[in-house]
Amino acid sequence: MMNDLKNQDAPKTTLVLGFESSCDETGVALVEMSQGQTPQLLAHALHSQIEMHQAYGGVVPELASRDHIRRVLPLTKEVLANGGRSLSQVDVIAFTQGPGLAGALLVGAGVACSMAAALKIPVLGVHHLEGHLLSSFLSADPPEFPFVALLVSGGHTQLMRVDGVGHYVLLGESIDAAAGEAFDKSAKLMGLSYPGGPALAALAEQGDAKAFALPRPLLHSGNLDFSFAGLKTAVLVQSQKMVANAPSGNSTVRSENLASGATPGFENLPLQERANLAASTQAAITDILVKKTLTALNESGLKRLVVAGGVGANQSLRLQLNAQCALRGVRVHYPELHLCTDNGAMIAMAAAMRLQSGLQKASSDYAFNVKPRWSLQSLGLN
Ligand code: KG4
Ligand code: ZN
């Protein structure tokens, strides 16, 4: 389908170069596709800005944009070298068009469109969440349509019925904070460094998940919507109680704690107590995710689940979903662990799958725009 884009000898395959720059990871990847076959990842490279933002306790948008500018071309060279391809062999350039930080998105879009204009090849803007949604097609055990998808990233918590590329029906979503946000904000209260999810999960390994009875909002709401805002408040109140009940000395307020948003004195509590709160918080989040996901599977009658997005890397969530799905004869698919969080491979893959499905044509209009807010359902075809 893309073969007629270049007039010379028609290539049998289409080579897609993809850029991800929506937040704090610069990702570049090369995916090769042939008609009728799952596109193959040839190479990908990633630079995480986590260390740079850690000093600020979260992503600083302006620093993120500037760093994407510094990283994107060296990463592209690395990917082309590792994939054994030259820039002149690339047929299409894909980039994350949204949602995300406007300045960060503009870097990827600007580089993609100017490179494509210079090479006289078409471009394709990709929805970041569609990248996550389709990222398990990069794994050794790719799913088949249709399936229920649990999309759990830093900014989104959604359950979807996926009947094919572009056929996404929203079944339920968070009415306030996302699951990733609940991990990150609770971790911050516990004085753990950004991004909080992995840090909280590591601390939780040593704790007792039943130590504190934290709320599970909307658990029995009868629909597939989520709510995590109240949980964060409950963790705040619990952490303050623990400090207040501790032997004197714990409540010494360090100025860096006030600045970082950590509950003052929490870091002086015994490790076991801190781990217990982390484990109880993780259990509350994962219980909600598992319960709603099982309900979605039950209601849809589908026997296949795909978990996508950064929180999908959480081992406790994976263990619970695996156990519950095994009991119900449901196959569960995850992206490779290193492709759960943001990366370029999922963007190149989503572009290749959209092109392959005939849903979208790459464009030769290089006047790019970005969509910092963009709903996945608006991609149409439901
Ligand atoms: O999908 P992602 O990389 O970025 C967005 O598109 O938002 O997701 C990032 C989120 C963060 O909230 C991070 O704390 C969370 O995924 N996360 C985890 C784990 N690894 C990443 N949460 C819990 N456990 C983990 N192991
Ligand atoms: Zn993401």
mmCIF file of C-alpha atoms and ligand atoms in Angstrom:
data_model
loop_
_atom_site.group_PDB
_atom_site.id
_atom_site.type_symbol
_atom_site.label_atom_id
_atom_site.label_comp_id
_atom_site.label_asym_id
_atom_site.label_seq_id
_atom_site.Cartn_x
_atom_site.Cartn_y
_atom_site.Cartn_z
ATOM 1 C CA MET A 1 0.000 0.000 0.000
ATOM 2 C CA MET A 2 2.899 2.327 0.774
ATOM 3 C CA ASN A 3 4.866 0.813 -2.077
ATOM 4 C CA ASP A 4 3.568 3.315 -4.597
ATOM 5 C CA LEU A 5 4.866 6.228 -2.519
ATOM 6 C CA LYS A 6 8.297 5.801 -4.033
ATOM 7 C CA ASN A 7 8.182 5.548 -7.785
ATOM 8 C CA GLN A 8 11.321 3.509 -8.330
ATOM 9 C CA ASP A 9 11.602 -0.245 -7.862
ATOM 10 C CA ALA A 10 8.668 -1.085 -5.630
ATOM 11 C CA PRO A 11 10.035 -2.248 -2.275
ATOM 12 C CA LYS A 12 8.470 -5.396 -0.852
ATOM 13 C CA THR A 13 8.547 -3.960 2.622
ATOM 14 C CA THR A 14 7.828 -0.586 4.199
ATOM 15 C CA LEU A 15 10.280 0.843 6.696
ATOM 16 C CA VAL A 16 8.778 3.081 9.393
ATOM 17 C CA LEU A 17 10.939 5.352 11.556
ATOM 18 C CA GLY A 18 9.065 6.404 14.725
ATOM 19 C CA PHE A 19 9.634 9.166 17.278
ATOM 20 C CA GLU A 20 8.179 9.409 20.787
ATOM 21 C CA SER A 21 8.616 12.650 22.735
ATOM 22 C CA SER A 22 5.319 13.219 24.576
ATOM 23 C CA CYS A 23 6.751 13.464 28.090
ATOM 24 C CA ASP A 24 10.073 12.561 29.688
ATOM 25 C CA GLU A 25 11.372 9.835 27.392
ATOM 26 C CA THR A 26 12.909 10.343 23.963
ATOM 27 C CA GLY A 27 12.277 7.184 21.964
ATOM 28 C CA VAL A 28 13.233 6.322 18.387
ATOM 29 C CA ALA A 29 12.542 3.049 16.567
ATOM 30 C CA LEU A 30 12.583 1.306 13.204
ATOM 31 C CA VAL A 31 9.778 -1.085 12.309
ATOM 32 C CA GLU A 32 9.534 -3.016 9.056
ATOM 33 C CA MET A 33 6.218 -4.170 7.677
ATOM 34 C CA SER A 34 5.105 -6.488 4.895
ATOM 35 C CA GLN A 35 1.507 -7.051 3.861
ATOM 36 C CA GLY A 36 -0.259 -9.708 5.879
ATOM 37 C CA GLN A 37 2.413 -10.042 8.545
ATOM 38 C CA THR A 38 2.797 -8.538 11.997
ATOM 39 C CA PRO A 39 5.284 -5.632 11.603
ATOM 40 C CA GLN A 40 8.724 -6.389 13.033
ATOM 41 C CA LEU A 41 10.838 -4.202 15.300
ATOM 42 C CA LEU A 42 14.344 -3.853 13.824
ATOM 43 C CA ALA A 43 15.831 -1.563 16.488
ATOM 44 C CA HIS A 44 14.880 1.000 19.078
ATOM 45 C CA ALA A 45 16.689 3.397 21.390
ATOM 46 C CA LEU A 46 15.519 5.318 24.404
ATOM 47 C CA HIS A 47 16.766 8.115 26.585
ATOM 48 C CA SER A 48 14.992 8.574 29.892
ATOM 49 C CA GLN A 49 15.048 12.047 31.464
ATOM 50 C CA ILE A 50 14.108 10.686 34.889
ATOM 51 C CA GLU A 51 17.421 11.635 36.518
ATOM 52 C CA MET A 52 17.167 15.197 35.204
ATOM 53 C CA HIS A 53 13.632 15.718 36.575
ATOM 54 C CA GLN A 54 14.208 13.886 39.872
ATOM 55 C CA ALA A 55 15.658 16.968 41.555
ATOM 56 C CA TYR A 56 12.306 18.734 40.954
ATOM 57 C CA GLY A 57 10.062 15.869 42.089
ATOM 58 C CA GLY A 58 8.305 15.702 38.700
ATOM 59 C CA VAL A 59 8.571 16.556 35.021
ATOM 60 C CA VAL A 60 9.593 20.153 34.221
ATOM 61 C CA PRO A 61 8.080 20.693 30.734
ATOM 62 C CA GLU A 62 10.629 23.224 29.455
ATOM 63 C CA LEU A 63 13.575 21.033 30.496
ATOM 64 C CA ALA A 64 11.863 18.050 28.873
ATOM 65 C CA SER A 65 11.532 19.858 25.503
ATOM 66 C CA ARG A 66 15.147 21.006 25.520
ATOM 67 C CA ASP A 67 16.415 17.538 26.334
ATOM 68 C CA HIS A 68 14.343 15.939 23.534
ATOM 69 C CA ILE A 69 16.097 18.341 21.124
ATOM 70 C CA ARG A 70 19.513 17.203 22.388
ATOM 71 C CA ARG A 71 18.731 13.469 22.219
ATOM 72 C CA VAL A 72 16.619 12.850 19.167
ATOM 73 C CA LEU A 73 19.238 12.927 16.383
ATOM 74 C CA PRO A 74 21.945 10.891 18.190
ATOM 75 C CA LEU A 75 19.274 8.287 19.040
ATOM 76 C CA THR A 76 18.155 8.215 15.385
ATOM 77 C CA LYS A 77 21.736 7.527 14.254
ATOM 78 C CA GLU A 78 22.001 4.755 16.847
ATOM 79 C CA VAL A 79 18.741 3.128 15.722
ATOM 80 C CA LEU A 80 19.656 3.235 12.021
ATOM 81 C CA ALA A 81 23.070 1.718 12.768
ATOM 82 C CA ASN A 82 21.616 -1.013 15.012
ATOM 83 C CA GLY A 83 18.820 -1.749 12.545
ATOM 84 C CA GLY A 84 21.302 -1.983 9.662
ATOM 85 C CA ARG A 85 19.412 0.597 7.585
ATOM 86 C CA SER A 86 20.182 4.034 6.201
ATOM 87 C CA LEU A 87 17.964 7.093 6.350
ATOM 88 C CA SER A 88 17.433 6.871 2.582
ATOM 89 C CA GLN A 89 15.748 3.481 3.034
ATOM 90 C CA VAL A 90 13.050 4.876 5.357
ATOM 91 C CA ASP A 91 9.599 4.979 3.696
ATOM 92 C CA VAL A 92 7.477 6.719 6.365
ATOM 93 C CA ILE A 93 8.218 8.781 9.478
ATOM 94 C CA ALA A 94 5.827 8.485 12.430
ATOM 95 C CA PHE A 95 5.702 10.710 15.494
ATOM 96 C CA THR A 96 3.609 11.049 18.641
ATOM 97 C CA GLN A 97 1.106 13.798 17.855
ATOM 98 C CA GLY A 98 -0.563 13.732 21.285
ATOM 99 C CA PRO A 99 -1.669 13.644 24.012
ATOM 100 C CA GLY A 100 1.251 14.965 26.048
ATOM 101 C CA LEU A 101 3.269 18.087 26.855
ATOM 102 C CA ALA A 102 2.863 20.588 24.020
ATOM 103 C CA GLY A 103 6.521 21.665 23.861
ATOM 104 C CA ALA A 104 7.803 18.101 24.077
ATOM 105 C CA LEU A 105 5.405 16.924 21.351
ATOM 106 C CA LEU A 106 6.496 19.819 19.103
ATOM 107 C CA VAL A 107 10.087 18.589 19.172
ATOM 108 C CA GLY A 108 9.174 15.128 17.856
ATOM 109 C CA ALA A 109 6.688 16.539 15.344
ATOM 110 C CA GLY A 110 9.145 19.193 14.113
ATOM 111 C CA VAL A 111 12.014 16.742 13.685
ATOM 112 C CA ALA A 112 9.780 14.115 12.016
ATOM 113 C CA CYS A 113 8.211 16.553 9.564
ATOM 114 C CA SER A 114 11.419 18.360 8.610
ATOM 115 C CA MET A 115 13.264 15.062 8.127
ATOM 116 C CA ALA A 116 10.385 13.703 6.039
ATOM 117 C CA ALA A 117 10.264 16.883 3.935
ATOM 118 C CA ALA A 118 14.011 16.631 3.269
ATOM 119 C CA LEU A 119 13.694 12.954 2.335
ATOM 120 C CA LYS A 120 10.466 13.552 0.350
ATOM 121 C CA ILE A 121 8.642 10.797 2.212
ATOM 122 C CA PRO A 122 5.284 10.963 4.021
ATOM 123 C CA VAL A 123 4.617 11.430 7.749
ATOM 124 C CA LEU A 124 2.040 10.051 10.126
ATOM 125 C CA GLY A 125 0.984 11.451 13.534
ATOM 126 C CA VAL A 126 0.274 8.730 16.096
ATOM 127 C CA HIS A 127 -1.930 8.784 19.211
ATOM 128 C CA HIS A 128 0.306 7.992 22.196
ATOM 129 C CA LEU A 129 -2.314 5.772 23.862
ATOM 130 C CA GLU A 130 -2.829 3.799 20.668
ATOM 131 C CA GLY A 131 0.909 3.159 20.820
ATOM 132 C CA HIS A 132 0.531 1.714 24.332
ATOM 133 C CA LEU A 133 -2.578 -0.205 23.323
ATOM 134 C CA LEU A 134 -0.817 -1.955 20.443
ATOM 135 C CA SER A 135 2.571 -2.359 22.183
ATOM 136 C CA SER A 136 1.937 -6.009 23.052
ATOM 137 C CA PHE A 137 2.058 -6.759 19.300
ATOM 138 C CA LEU A 138 5.806 -6.175 19.698
ATOM 139 C CA SER A 139 6.091 -9.131 22.062
ATOM 140 C CA ALA A 140 7.034 -12.694 21.193
ATOM 141 C CA ASP A 141 3.450 -13.729 22.001
ATOM 142 C CA PRO A 142 1.271 -11.088 20.287
ATOM 143 C CA PRO A 143 -2.487 -11.037 20.971
ATOM 144 C CA GLU A 144 -5.268 -11.544 18.462
ATOM 145 C CA PHE A 145 -8.334 -9.307 18.110
ATOM 146 C CA PRO A 146 -10.797 -8.926 19.773
ATOM 147 C CA PHE A 147 -9.689 -8.313 23.339
ATOM 148 C CA VAL A 148 -10.366 -6.279 26.461
ATOM 149 C CA ALA A 149 -7.595 -3.752 27.104
ATOM 150 C CA LEU A 150 -6.639 -2.330 30.471
ATOM 151 C CA LEU A 151 -4.739 0.854 29.694
ATOM 152 C CA VAL A 152 -2.934 2.098 32.782
ATOM 153 C CA SER A 153 -0.467 4.924 32.224
ATOM 154 C CA GLY A 154 0.588 7.952 34.238
ATOM 155 C CA GLY A 155 -2.321 10.025 32.975
ATOM 156 C CA HIS A 156 -4.985 7.496 31.915
ATOM 157 C CA THR A 157 -6.872 4.542 33.354
ATOM 158 C CA GLN A 158 -9.240 3.040 30.808
ATOM 159 C CA LEU A 159 -10.920 -0.245 30.011
ATOM 160 C CA MET A 160 -11.593 -0.775 26.328
ATOM 161 C CA ARG A 161 -13.029 -3.289 23.987
ATOM 162 C CA VAL A 162 -10.655 -3.581 21.032
ATOM 163 C CA ASP A 163 -12.055 -5.273 17.924
ATOM 164 C CA GLY A 164 -9.234 -4.301 15.597
ATOM 165 C CA VAL A 165 -6.863 -1.446 14.785
ATOM 166 C CA GLY A 166 -8.897 1.736 15.245
ATOM 167 C CA HIS A 167 -11.949 -0.060 16.636
ATOM 168 C CA TYR A 168 -11.824 1.071 20.251
ATOM 169 C CA VAL A 169 -14.921 1.153 22.455
ATOM 170 C CA LEU A 170 -14.459 2.787 25.843
ATOM 171 C CA LEU A 171 -16.002 0.601 28.570
ATOM 172 C CA GLY A 172 -14.967 2.662 31.566
ATOM 173 C CA GLU A 173 -12.330 5.116 32.763
ATOM 174 C CA SER A 174 -11.174 7.067 35.765
ATOM 175 C CA ILE A 175 -13.444 9.912 36.704
ATOM 176 C CA ASP A 176 -10.539 11.693 38.430
ATOM 177 C CA ALA A 177 -6.893 10.674 38.923
ATOM 178 C CA ALA A 178 -5.232 7.853 36.989
ATOM 179 C CA ALA A 179 -3.821 4.723 38.653
ATOM 180 C CA GLY A 180 -0.288 5.849 37.753
ATOM 181 C CA GLU A 181 -0.984 9.193 39.397
ATOM 182 C CA ALA A 182 -2.200 7.401 42.552
ATOM 183 C CA PHE A 183 1.090 5.475 42.636
ATOM 184 C CA ASP A 184 3.155 8.611 41.968
ATOM 185 C CA LYS A 185 1.382 10.907 44.432
ATOM 186 C CA SER A 186 1.289 8.320 47.235
ATOM 187 C CA ALA A 187 4.985 7.657 46.651
ATOM 188 C CA LYS A 188 5.686 11.375 46.921
ATOM 189 C CA LEU A 189 3.920 11.511 50.311
ATOM 190 C CA MET A 190 6.177 8.656 51.433
ATOM 191 C CA GLY A 191 9.271 10.650 50.379
ATOM 192 C CA LEU A 192 10.049 8.299 47.465
ATOM 193 C CA SER A 193 11.648 9.722 44.376
ATOM 194 C CA TYR A 194 9.935 10.389 41.042
ATOM 195 C CA PRO A 195 8.571 8.440 39.220
ATOM 196 C CA GLY A 196 6.926 6.962 42.281
ATOM 197 C CA GLY A 197 5.326 3.816 40.832
ATOM 198 C CA PRO A 198 8.417 1.601 40.636
ATOM 199 C CA ALA A 199 9.807 3.017 43.932
ATOM 200 C CA LEU A 200 6.542 2.384 45.794
ATOM 201 C CA ALA A 201 6.320 -1.134 44.322
ATOM 202 C CA ALA A 202 9.887 -1.882 45.502
ATOM 203 C CA LEU A 203 9.156 -0.659 49.045
ATOM 204 C CA ALA A 204 5.861 -2.602 49.073
ATOM 205 C CA GLU A 205 7.738 -5.883 48.562
ATOM 206 C CA GLN A 206 8.841 -5.781 52.204
ATOM 207 C CA GLY A 207 5.445 -4.757 53.582
ATOM 208 C CA ASP A 208 2.155 -6.255 54.722
ATOM 209 C CA ALA A 209 -0.633 -5.357 52.274
ATOM 210 C CA LYS A 210 -3.261 -5.885 54.988
ATOM 211 C CA ALA A 211 -1.629 -3.558 57.537
ATOM 212 C CA PHE A 212 -3.894 -0.598 56.687
ATOM 213 C CA ALA A 213 -7.471 -0.719 55.446
ATOM 214 C CA LEU A 214 -7.368 1.909 52.708
ATOM 215 C CA PRO A 215 -10.489 2.725 50.683
ATOM 216 C CA ARG A 216 -11.213 1.175 47.291
ATOM 217 C CA PRO A 217 -13.378 3.899 45.695
ATOM 218 C CA LEU A 218 -16.096 2.797 43.232
ATOM 219 C CA LEU A 219 -15.174 -0.876 43.770
ATOM 220 C CA HIS A 220 -18.847 -1.814 43.934
ATOM 221 C CA SER A 221 -20.196 0.989 41.742
ATOM 222 C CA GLY A 222 -21.746 -1.471 39.309
ATOM 223 C CA ASN A 223 -20.031 0.163 36.325
ATOM 224 C CA LEU A 224 -16.517 0.114 34.908
ATOM 225 C CA ASP A 225 -15.439 3.572 36.025
ATOM 226 C CA PHE A 226 -12.506 4.133 38.394
ATOM 227 C CA SER A 227 -11.699 6.751 41.015
ATOM 228 C CA PHE A 228 -8.312 7.183 42.699
ATOM 229 C CA ALA A 229 -8.419 10.738 44.091
ATOM 230 C CA GLY A 230 -9.836 9.670 47.487
ATOM 231 C CA LEU A 231 -7.177 7.019 47.888
ATOM 232 C CA LYS A 232 -4.400 9.587 47.720
ATOM 233 C CA THR A 233 -6.111 11.604 50.481
ATOM 234 C CA ALA A 234 -6.481 8.456 52.603
ATOM 235 C CA VAL A 235 -2.760 7.706 52.194
ATOM 236 C CA LEU A 236 -1.959 11.286 53.238
ATOM 237 C CA VAL A 237 -4.134 11.030 56.362
ATOM 238 C CA GLN A 238 -2.705 7.593 57.240
ATOM 239 C CA SER A 239 0.898 8.774 56.818
ATOM 240 C CA GLN A 240 0.212 11.785 59.086
ATOM 241 C CA LYS A 241 -1.371 9.527 61.725
ATOM 242 C CA MET A 242 1.640 7.229 61.666
ATOM 243 C CA VAL A 243 3.993 10.145 62.256
ATOM 244 C CA ALA A 244 1.784 11.558 65.030
ATOM 245 C CA ASN A 245 1.641 8.167 66.791
ATOM 246 C CA ALA A 246 5.373 7.553 66.549
ATOM 247 C CA PRO A 247 7.688 8.166 69.521
ATOM 248 C CA SER A 248 8.723 11.834 69.678
ATOM 249 C CA GLY A 249 11.452 12.950 67.350
ATOM 250 C CA ASN A 250 9.843 11.707 64.171
ATOM 251 C CA SER A 251 8.036 14.875 63.430
ATOM 252 C CA THR A 252 11.167 16.938 62.893
ATOM 253 C CA VAL A 253 10.298 18.920 59.786
ATOM 254 C CA ARG A 254 13.063 19.003 57.259
ATOM 255 C CA SER A 255 12.747 21.837 54.769
ATOM 256 C CA GLU A 256 13.483 19.515 51.816
ATOM 257 C CA ASN A 257 10.487 17.382 52.824
ATOM 258 C CA LEU A 258 8.136 20.322 52.780
ATOM 259 C CA ALA A 259 9.417 21.284 49.352
ATOM 260 C CA SER A 260 9.150 17.723 48.022
ATOM 261 C CA GLY A 261 5.576 17.168 49.199
ATOM 262 C CA ALA A 262 6.539 14.295 51.524
ATOM 263 C CA THR A 263 4.689 13.923 54.825
ATOM 264 C CA PRO A 264 7.099 15.514 57.343
ATOM 265 C CA GLY A 265 8.689 12.918 59.634
ATOM 266 C CA PHE A 266 7.524 9.950 57.547
ATOM 267 C CA GLU A 267 11.058 9.085 56.449
ATOM 268 C CA ASN A 268 12.078 8.605 60.124
ATOM 269 C CA LEU A 269 9.512 5.849 60.690
ATOM 270 C CA PRO A 270 10.801 2.255 60.838
ATOM 271 C CA LEU A 271 11.223 0.659 57.411
ATOM 272 C CA GLN A 272 8.591 -1.982 58.187
ATOM 273 C CA GLU A 273 5.910 0.637 58.867
ATOM 274 C CA ARG A 274 6.730 2.562 55.716
ATOM 275 C CA ALA A 275 6.725 -0.662 53.710
ATOM 276 C CA ASN A 276 3.344 -1.607 55.200
ATOM 277 C CA LEU A 277 1.790 1.635 53.982
ATOM 278 C CA ALA A 278 3.360 1.170 50.533
ATOM 279 C CA ALA A 279 2.051 -2.421 50.330
ATOM 280 C CA SER A 280 -1.437 -1.399 51.501
ATOM 281 C CA THR A 281 -1.539 1.418 48.913
ATOM 282 C CA GLN A 282 -0.415 -0.870 46.109
ATOM 283 C CA ALA A 283 -3.031 -3.460 47.145
ATOM 284 C CA ALA A 284 -5.822 -0.866 47.081
ATOM 285 C CA ILE A 285 -4.850 0.269 43.556
ATOM 286 C CA THR A 286 -4.368 -3.224 42.154
ATOM 287 C CA ASP A 287 -7.566 -4.585 43.789
ATOM 288 C CA ILE A 288 -9.586 -1.907 41.993
ATOM 289 C CA LEU A 289 -7.848 -2.506 38.652
ATOM 290 C CA VAL A 290 -8.260 -6.290 38.893
ATOM 291 C CA LYS A 291 -11.915 -6.205 39.993
ATOM 292 C CA LYS A 292 -13.001 -3.834 37.203
ATOM 293 C CA THR A 293 -10.980 -5.706 34.593
ATOM 294 C CA LEU A 294 -12.606 -9.010 35.545
ATOM 295 C CA THR A 295 -16.028 -7.378 35.337
ATOM 296 C CA ALA A 296 -15.200 -6.055 31.853
ATOM 297 C CA LEU A 297 -14.112 -9.539 30.743
ATOM 298 C CA ASN A 298 -17.221 -11.049 32.227
ATOM 299 C CA GLU A 299 -19.601 -8.534 30.656
ATOM 300 C CA SER A 300 -17.950 -8.627 27.226
ATOM 301 C CA GLY A 301 -17.631 -12.413 27.204
ATOM 302 C CA LEU A 302 -14.114 -11.998 25.722
ATOM 303 C CA LYS A 303 -11.408 -14.458 26.717
ATOM 304 C CA ARG A 304 -8.404 -12.274 25.958
ATOM 305 C CA LEU A 305 -6.917 -9.418 27.976
ATOM 306 C CA VAL A 306 -4.183 -6.977 26.982
ATOM 307 C CA VAL A 307 -2.578 -4.844 29.671
ATOM 308 C CA ALA A 308 -0.768 -1.709 28.495
ATOM 309 C CA GLY A 309 0.903 1.406 29.901
ATOM 310 C CA GLY A 310 3.506 2.028 32.599
ATOM 311 C CA VAL A 311 1.503 0.593 35.518
ATOM 312 C CA GLY A 312 1.310 -2.641 33.512
ATOM 313 C CA ALA A 313 4.926 -3.189 34.610
ATOM 314 C CA ASN A 314 3.727 -3.650 38.204
ATOM 315 C CA GLN A 315 4.492 -7.215 39.285
ATOM 316 C CA SER A 316 1.781 -7.413 41.918
ATOM 317 C CA LEU A 317 -0.858 -6.375 39.342
ATOM 318 C CA ARG A 318 0.509 -8.955 36.885
ATOM 319 C CA LEU A 319 0.457 -11.751 39.477
ATOM 320 C CA GLN A 320 -3.144 -11.034 40.453
ATOM 321 C CA LEU A 321 -4.366 -10.682 36.869
ATOM 322 C CA ASN A 322 -2.537 -13.860 35.819
ATOM 323 C CA ALA A 323 -4.051 -15.851 38.692
ATOM 324 C CA GLN A 324 -7.597 -14.566 38.195
ATOM 325 C CA CYS A 325 -7.503 -14.899 34.414
ATOM 326 C CA ALA A 326 -6.121 -18.446 34.634
ATOM 327 C CA LEU A 327 -9.143 -19.387 36.765
ATOM 328 C CA ARG A 328 -11.453 -18.024 34.037
ATOM 329 C CA GLY A 329 -9.642 -19.392 30.997
ATOM 330 C CA VAL A 330 -8.621 -15.884 29.883
ATOM 331 C CA ARG A 331 -5.297 -15.349 28.022
ATOM 332 C CA VAL A 332 -3.378 -12.295 29.260
ATOM 333 C CA HIS A 333 -0.871 -10.405 27.105
ATOM 334 C CA TYR A 334 1.597 -7.781 28.266
ATOM 335 C CA PRO A 335 4.136 -5.755 26.349
ATOM 336 C CA GLU A 336 7.751 -6.719 27.091
ATOM 337 C CA LEU A 337 8.575 -5.211 30.488
ATOM 338 C CA HIS A 338 10.907 -2.555 29.000
ATOM 339 C CA LEU A 339 8.199 -1.540 26.486
ATOM 340 C CA CYS A 340 5.469 -0.939 29.121
ATOM 341 C CA THR A 341 6.618 2.616 29.735
ATOM 342 C CA ASP A 342 7.026 5.200 26.957
ATOM 343 C CA ASN A 343 9.170 4.237 23.966
ATOM 344 C CA GLY A 344 9.530 4.819 20.226
ATOM 345 C CA ALA A 345 8.881 1.182 19.276
ATOM 346 C CA MET A 346 5.190 1.404 20.165
ATOM 347 C CA ILE A 347 4.798 4.557 18.040
ATOM 348 C CA ALA A 348 6.467 3.039 14.963
ATOM 349 C CA MET A 349 4.420 -0.134 15.524
ATOM 350 C CA ALA A 350 1.081 1.698 15.836
ATOM 351 C CA ALA A 351 1.879 3.653 12.659
ATOM 352 C CA ALA A 352 2.748 0.452 10.791
ATOM 353 C CA MET A 353 -0.446 -1.260 11.978
ATOM 354 C CA ARG A 354 -2.603 1.713 10.965
ATOM 355 C CA LEU A 355 -1.003 1.820 7.522
ATOM 356 C CA GLN A 356 -1.296 -1.929 7.142
ATOM 357 C CA SER A 357 -4.961 -1.920 8.120
ATOM 358 C CA GLY A 358 -5.635 0.655 5.421
ATOM 359 C CA LEU A 359 -7.155 2.901 8.085
ATOM 360 C CA GLN A 360 -4.841 5.776 7.478
ATOM 361 C CA LYS A 361 -2.558 7.034 4.744
ATOM 362 C CA ALA A 362 0.649 8.795 5.600
ATOM 363 C CA SER A 363 0.558 12.444 4.580
ATOM 364 C CA SER A 364 2.896 14.644 2.595
ATOM 365 C CA ASP A 365 1.620 17.773 4.312
ATOM 366 C CA TYR A 366 4.533 18.783 6.495
ATOM 367 C CA ALA A 367 2.676 21.660 8.208
ATOM 368 C CA PHE A 368 2.487 19.751 11.462
ATOM 369 C CA ASN A 369 0.365 20.371 14.515
ATOM 370 C CA VAL A 370 0.266 18.615 17.890
ATOM 371 C CA LYS A 371 -2.674 17.642 20.098
ATOM 372 C CA PRO A 372 -1.754 17.926 23.801
ATOM 373 C CA ARG A 373 -5.306 16.797 24.670
ATOM 374 C CA TRP A 374 -6.697 14.129 22.380
ATOM 375 C CA SER A 375 -9.160 11.358 23.141
ATOM 376 C CA LEU A 376 -8.443 7.897 21.776
ATOM 377 C CA GLN A 377 -12.095 7.415 20.855
ATOM 378 C CA SER A 378 -11.925 10.380 18.498
ATOM 379 C CA LEU A 379 -9.739 8.234 16.230
ATOM 380 C CA GLY A 380 -13.107 6.961 15.048
ATOM 381 C CA LEU A 381 -14.333 3.697 13.560
ATOM 382 C CA ASN A 382 -15.943 2.451 16.777
HETATM 383 O O1 KG4 B 1 2.819 4.814 30.225
HETATM 384 P P1 KG4 B 1 3.783 5.626 30.988
HETATM 385 O O2 KG4 B 1 5.250 5.350 30.811
HETATM 386 O O3 KG4 B 1 3.617 7.137 30.716
HETATM 387 C C1 KG4 B 1 2.434 7.761 30.418
HETATM 388 O O4 KG4 B 1 2.016 7.693 29.216
HETATM 389 O O5 KG4 B 1 1.851 8.325 31.352
HETATM 390 O O6 KG4 B 1 3.368 5.438 32.516
HETATM 391 C C2 KG4 B 1 4.058 6.042 33.560
HETATM 392 C C3 KG4 B 1 3.408 5.625 34.854
HETATM 393 C C4 KG4 B 1 3.935 6.386 36.043
HETATM 394 O O7 KG4 B 1 2.827 6.795 36.821
HETATM 395 C C5 KG4 B 1 4.791 5.363 36.771
HETATM 396 O O8 KG4 B 1 4.892 5.592 38.146
HETATM 397 C C6 KG4 B 1 4.019 4.094 36.471
HETATM 398 O O9 KG4 B 1 3.653 4.229 35.112
HETATM 399 N N1 KG4 B 1 4.815 2.876 36.669
HETATM 400 C C7 KG4 B 1 4.559 1.961 37.629
HETATM 401 C C8 KG4 B 1 5.553 0.966 37.516
HETATM 402 N N2 KG4 B 1 6.381 1.314 36.483
HETATM 403 C C9 KG4 B 1 5.905 2.485 35.971
HETATM 404 N N3 KG4 B 1 3.578 1.903 38.555
HETATM 405 C C10 KG4 B 1 3.576 0.857 39.392
HETATM 406 N N4 KG4 B 1 4.494 -0.128 39.362
HETATM 407 C C11 KG4 B 1 5.502 -0.114 38.447
HETATM 408 N N5 KG4 B 1 6.396 -1.099 38.426
HETATM 409 ZN ZN ZN B 2 2.758 6.647 27.957
#
